[in-house]
């Protein structure tokens, strides 16, 4: 069974790697978005592997269902006049930019990876699956303030988006 | 390597991808995609720490749920801002947005 878990981990890791590569390298933004969705599914699989099925389903529902549709709208609505939707501009000095970006991406991750590899505590055996009712109790009990605040933040974000997108009528 | 380290390394991979994309992308939508990658890595690391260490399981999962909610709010707001920028400058490339006062 343990071998099977490692095989599943490897599969999800390949999904994350391939999707992440497409998400950051494809010049076509629709392909980059498809890469992001692939990565999101890979992360959802890792949640399943950790016996957190609620998190996995929320990941698919919120990220794949809502956030990626929003990003797709952004791709669709921002095309340059006369240009194709979702193409990035040509690079002036692509190699230099790629090397600097690689440095800025890999360096912090490598430092953190060194910390993880040397300082990580011994992992426990997987705890029993958390019942959904327990999450609900926590959310309406000790963490009710965070729950209310996130709804206020969401409301403010929606209102802000409407205000920004609002077009004033000419002559009014 | 223990499962905890493996999951944390996957999360760091997502962080590296996100930072790389954020610095190398030229369009605002591409940068938004990279930010979502990084937020996903944060969620993965949180849930892994909650599930595989003596830390509180509920706290980690609820934290990740809040991160997902914040990501949704952030994507909404960024969509509106990108639309405004595209309307005003005719493009959503980040290099065009160098004006302080339009």
Short mmCIF file of C-alpha atoms in Angstrom, two decimals:
data_model
loop_
_atom_site.label_atom_id
_atom_site.label_comp_id
_atom_site.label_asym_id
_atom_site.label_seq_id
_atom_site.Cartn_x
_atom_site.Cartn_y
_atom_site.Cartn_z
CA UNK A 1 0.00 0.00 0.00
CA UNK A 2 2.83 2.38 0.79
CA UNK A 3 4.35 1.89 -2.65
CA UNK A 4 0.98 2.77 -4.13
CA UNK A 5 0.89 6.00 -2.13
CA UNK A 6 4.34 6.96 -3.40
CA UNK A 7 3.26 6.18 -6.96
CA UNK A 8 0.19 8.41 -6.54
CA UNK A 9 2.41 11.15 -5.08
CA UNK A 10 4.71 10.87 -8.10
CA UNK A 11 1.77 11.11 -10.48
CA UNK A 12 0.43 14.24 -8.79
CA UNK A 13 3.93 15.72 -8.71
CA UNK A 14 4.22 15.20 -12.46
CA UNK A 15 0.84 16.93 -12.90
CA UNK A 16 2.07 19.87 -10.79
CA UNK A 17 5.40 20.07 -12.63
CA UNK A 18 3.94 19.93 -16.13
CA UNK A 19 1.09 22.28 -15.28
CA UNK A 20 3.35 24.76 -13.51
CA UNK A 21 5.77 24.76 -16.43
CA UNK A 22 2.95 25.48 -18.85
CA UNK A 23 1.49 28.13 -16.52
CA UNK A 24 4.69 30.18 -16.35
CA UNK A 25 6.23 29.54 -19.78
CA UNK A 26 3.43 29.45 -22.38
CA UNK A 27 3.12 32.71 -24.28
CA UNK A 28 -0.50 31.88 -25.02
CA UNK A 29 -2.37 32.83 -21.87
CA UNK A 30 -5.17 30.33 -22.46
CA UNK A 31 -2.60 27.52 -22.47
CA UNK A 32 -1.05 28.99 -19.32
CA UNK A 33 -4.50 28.92 -17.72
CA UNK A 34 -4.93 25.26 -18.70
CA UNK A 35 -1.55 24.58 -17.07
CA UNK A 36 -2.76 26.31 -13.91
CA UNK A 37 -5.89 24.13 -13.89
CA UNK A 38 -3.72 21.00 -14.26
CA UNK A 39 -1.63 22.13 -11.29
CA UNK A 40 -4.76 22.77 -9.25
CA UNK A 41 -5.95 19.22 -9.94
CA UNK A 42 -2.53 17.90 -8.90
CA UNK A 43 -2.73 19.77 -5.59
CA UNK A 44 -6.28 18.48 -5.08
CA UNK A 45 -4.94 14.95 -5.55
CA UNK A 46 -2.31 15.62 -2.89
CA UNK A 47 -5.08 16.71 -0.51
CA UNK A 48 -6.83 13.39 -1.21
CA UNK A 49 -3.54 11.62 -0.49
CA UNK A 50 -3.38 13.34 2.89
CA UNK A 51 -6.90 12.08 3.68
CA UNK A 52 -8.36 15.59 3.56
CA UNK A 53 -11.12 15.01 1.00
CA UNK A 54 -13.05 18.12 2.00
CA UNK A 55 -10.05 20.31 1.19
CA UNK A 56 -9.61 18.52 -2.14
CA UNK A 57 -13.24 19.09 -3.11
CA UNK A 58 -13.09 22.73 -1.99
CA UNK A 59 -9.93 23.14 -4.06
CA UNK A 60 -11.72 21.85 -7.15
CA UNK A 61 -14.88 23.84 -6.40
CA UNK A 62 -13.27 27.19 -5.59
CA UNK A 63 -10.10 27.23 -7.69
CA UNK A 64 -11.05 25.17 -10.73
CA UNK A 65 -14.68 26.24 -10.63
CA UNK A 66 -14.49 29.92 -9.76
CA UNK A 67 -11.00 31.39 -9.88
CA UNK A 68 -9.98 29.90 -13.22
CA UNK A 69 -13.25 31.04 -14.80
CA UNK A 70 -12.51 34.56 -13.52
CA UNK A 71 -9.01 34.41 -15.02
CA UNK A 72 -10.48 33.19 -18.29
CA UNK A 73 -12.78 36.22 -18.31
CA UNK A 74 -9.75 38.43 -17.71
CA UNK A 75 -7.96 36.82 -20.67
CA UNK A 76 -11.01 37.25 -22.89
CA UNK A 77 -11.78 40.85 -21.98
CA UNK A 78 -8.27 42.31 -22.21
CA UNK A 79 -7.25 41.59 -25.76
CA UNK A 80 -5.52 44.38 -27.61
CA UNK A 81 -7.50 45.87 -30.48
CA UNK A 82 -6.65 43.90 -33.60
CA UNK A 83 -4.53 41.41 -31.67
CA UNK A 84 -5.31 37.88 -30.66
CA UNK A 85 -6.78 37.27 -27.23
CA UNK A 86 -4.29 36.38 -24.56
CA UNK A 87 -0.96 36.69 -26.35
CA UNK A 88 1.93 38.22 -24.47
CA UNK A 89 4.16 40.84 -26.06
CA UNK A 90 7.43 39.84 -27.63
CA UNK A 91 10.42 39.92 -25.33
CA UNK A 92 13.19 42.41 -25.94
CA UNK A 93 15.89 40.49 -24.10
CA UNK A 94 14.28 37.15 -23.28
CA UNK A 95 17.37 35.25 -22.07
CA UNK A 96 18.40 37.89 -19.53
CA UNK A 97 14.88 38.19 -18.19
CA UNK A 98 14.48 34.42 -17.92
CA UNK A 99 17.76 34.01 -16.04
CA UNK A 100 16.95 36.79 -13.58
CA UNK A 101 13.46 35.40 -13.03
CA UNK A 102 14.89 31.91 -12.51
CA UNK A 103 17.25 33.31 -9.90
CA UNK A 104 14.48 35.15 -8.07
CA UNK A 105 12.25 32.07 -8.13
CA UNK A 106 14.71 29.34 -7.27
CA UNK A 107 16.78 31.15 -4.65
CA UNK A 108 14.06 31.66 -1.98
CA UNK A 109 12.65 28.20 -2.64
CA UNK A 110 16.13 26.63 -2.35
CA UNK A 111 16.80 28.37 0.97
CA UNK A 112 13.43 27.20 2.33
CA UNK A 113 14.07 23.69 0.95
CA UNK A 114 17.38 23.56 2.82
CA UNK A 115 15.53 24.50 6.01
CA UNK A 116 12.85 21.87 5.35
CA UNK A 117 15.40 19.16 4.65
CA UNK A 118 17.48 19.82 7.76
CA UNK A 119 14.94 21.01 10.33
CA UNK A 120 11.81 19.03 9.52
CA UNK A 121 10.32 17.17 12.48
CA UNK A 122 9.61 13.47 12.30
CA UNK A 123 6.33 12.98 10.48
CA UNK A 124 3.57 11.23 12.39
CA UNK A 125 1.43 8.52 10.94
CA UNK A 126 -1.59 10.06 9.25
CA UNK A 127 -4.23 11.14 11.75
CA UNK A 128 -7.77 9.84 11.34
CA UNK A 129 -9.82 11.84 8.89
CA UNK A 130 -11.28 15.01 10.36
CA UNK A 131 -15.09 14.82 10.38
CA UNK A 132 -16.76 17.64 8.49
CA UNK A 133 -19.00 18.44 11.48
CA UNK A 134 -15.88 19.24 13.53
CA UNK A 135 -14.78 21.81 10.94
CA UNK A 136 -18.23 23.37 11.04
CA UNK A 137 -18.17 23.55 14.83
CA UNK A 138 -14.78 25.26 14.79
CA UNK A 139 -15.93 27.69 12.11
CA UNK A 140 -19.04 28.72 14.04
CA UNK A 141 -17.38 28.50 17.47
CA UNK A 142 -13.84 29.72 18.18
CA UNK A 143 -13.13 30.97 14.66
CA UNK A 144 -16.41 32.72 13.97
CA UNK A 145 -14.65 36.09 13.72
CA UNK A 146 -12.38 34.87 10.91
CA UNK A 147 -15.42 33.39 9.18
CA UNK A 148 -17.31 36.69 9.35
CA UNK A 149 -14.26 38.70 8.29
CA UNK A 150 -13.69 36.59 5.19
CA UNK A 151 -17.27 37.20 4.15
CA UNK A 152 -16.79 40.95 4.66
CA UNK A 153 -13.59 40.79 2.59
CA UNK A 154 -15.42 38.93 -0.18
CA UNK A 155 -18.26 41.47 -0.12
CA UNK A 156 -15.79 44.36 -0.25
CA UNK A 157 -13.96 42.74 -3.16
CA UNK A 158 -17.21 42.25 -5.09
CA UNK A 159 -18.32 45.82 -4.40
CA UNK A 160 -14.90 47.13 -5.42
CA UNK A 161 -15.00 45.13 -8.64
CA UNK A 162 -18.43 46.51 -9.49
CA UNK A 163 -17.32 50.09 -8.75
CA UNK A 164 -14.17 49.67 -10.89
CA UNK A 165 -16.08 48.12 -13.74
CA UNK A 166 -18.88 50.67 -13.64
CA UNK A 167 -19.04 52.92 -16.67
CA UNK A 168 -20.49 56.35 -16.18
CA UNK A 169 -23.15 57.26 -18.67
CA UNK A 170 -22.06 59.95 -21.08
CA UNK A 171 -23.67 63.30 -20.35
CA UNK A 172 -25.32 62.20 -17.13
CA UNK B 1 12.35 11.23 3.09
CA UNK B 2 9.30 11.45 5.25
CA UNK B 3 5.90 12.26 3.66
CA UNK B 4 5.93 15.64 5.43
CA UNK B 5 9.16 16.65 3.67
CA UNK B 6 7.83 15.39 0.34
CA UNK B 7 4.66 17.49 0.59
CA UNK B 8 6.63 20.53 1.71
CA UNK B 9 8.97 20.16 -1.23
CA UNK B 10 5.98 20.05 -3.60
CA UNK B 11 4.71 23.26 -1.99
CA UNK B 12 8.14 24.88 -2.44
CA UNK B 13 8.09 23.82 -6.08
CA UNK B 14 4.84 25.73 -6.47
CA UNK B 15 6.42 28.74 -4.74
CA UNK B 16 9.40 28.64 -7.14
CA UNK B 17 7.10 28.39 -10.18
CA UNK B 18 5.00 31.27 -8.89
CA UNK B 19 7.95 33.57 -8.20
CA UNK B 20 9.50 32.73 -11.55
CA UNK B 21 6.25 33.48 -13.37
CA UNK B 22 5.61 36.67 -11.39
CA UNK B 23 8.99 38.10 -12.40
CA UNK B 24 9.14 36.85 -15.98
CA UNK B 25 5.55 37.47 -17.13
CA UNK B 26 4.83 40.63 -19.06
CA UNK B 27 1.05 40.68 -18.84
CA UNK B 28 -1.02 41.31 -15.73
CA UNK B 29 -3.15 38.20 -16.32
CA UNK B 30 -0.04 36.02 -16.47
CA UNK B 31 1.13 37.51 -13.18
CA UNK B 32 -2.28 36.73 -11.65
CA UNK B 33 -1.89 33.08 -12.71
CA UNK B 34 1.52 32.98 -10.99
CA UNK B 35 0.09 34.43 -7.78
CA UNK B 36 -2.56 31.70 -7.76
CA UNK B 37 0.23 29.10 -8.05
CA UNK B 38 1.96 30.53 -4.98
CA UNK B 39 -1.27 30.67 -2.94
CA UNK B 40 -1.86 27.01 -3.80
CA UNK B 41 1.60 26.13 -2.53
CA UNK B 42 0.84 27.92 0.73
CA UNK B 43 -2.37 25.92 1.14
CA UNK B 44 -0.61 22.66 0.42
CA UNK B 45 2.09 23.38 3.00
CA UNK B 46 -0.52 24.36 5.60
CA UNK B 47 -2.59 21.21 5.17
CA UNK B 48 0.51 18.98 5.12
CA UNK B 49 1.73 20.51 8.38
CA UNK B 50 -1.70 20.13 9.96
CA UNK B 51 -2.15 16.51 8.89
CA UNK B 52 1.32 15.11 9.55
CA UNK B 53 2.50 16.86 12.73
CA UNK B 54 0.94 17.12 16.19
CA UNK B 55 -0.41 20.56 15.27
CA UNK B 56 -4.15 21.20 15.34
CA UNK B 57 -5.78 19.58 12.34
CA UNK B 58 -8.80 21.89 12.32
CA UNK B 59 -6.66 25.02 12.41
CA UNK B 60 -4.65 24.02 9.35
CA UNK B 61 -7.64 23.06 7.26
CA UNK B 62 -9.62 26.16 8.24
CA UNK B 63 -6.58 28.31 7.46
CA UNK B 64 -6.36 26.80 4.01
CA UNK B 65 -10.08 27.41 3.49
CA UNK B 66 -9.55 31.07 4.37
CA UNK B 67 -6.60 31.23 1.95
CA UNK B 68 -8.90 29.89 -0.78
CA UNK B 69 -11.53 32.52 0.06
CA UNK B 70 -8.90 35.27 -0.05
CA UNK B 71 -7.67 33.95 -3.40
CA UNK B 72 -11.19 34.17 -4.80
CA UNK B 73 -11.59 37.75 -3.51
CA UNK B 74 -8.19 38.70 -4.87
CA UNK B 75 -8.94 37.23 -8.30
CA UNK B 76 -12.21 39.20 -8.48
CA UNK B 77 -10.54 42.46 -7.60
CA UNK B 78 -7.56 41.89 -9.91
CA UNK B 79 -9.95 41.08 -12.77
CA UNK B 80 -11.63 44.47 -12.31
CA UNK B 81 -8.28 46.27 -12.04
CA UNK B 82 -6.93 44.57 -15.17
CA UNK B 83 -10.08 45.56 -17.03
CA UNK B 84 -9.65 49.20 -16.00
CA UNK B 85 -5.97 49.15 -16.98
CA UNK B 86 -6.74 47.52 -20.33
CA UNK B 87 -9.44 50.10 -21.03
CA UNK B 88 -7.20 53.03 -20.18
CA UNK B 89 -3.90 51.93 -21.78
CA UNK B 90 -5.24 49.62 -24.45
CA UNK B 91 -3.21 46.66 -23.26
CA UNK B 92 -2.68 44.61 -20.13
CA UNK B 93 1.12 44.46 -20.41
CA UNK B 94 2.70 45.54 -17.15
CA UNK B 95 5.38 47.62 -18.91
CA UNK B 96 2.76 50.01 -20.26
CA UNK B 97 1.53 50.96 -16.80
CA UNK B 98 4.41 53.29 -16.02
CA UNK B 99 2.41 56.48 -15.78
CA UNK B 100 1.81 57.93 -12.33
CA UNK B 101 -0.91 60.34 -13.33
CA UNK B 102 -3.20 59.53 -16.21
#
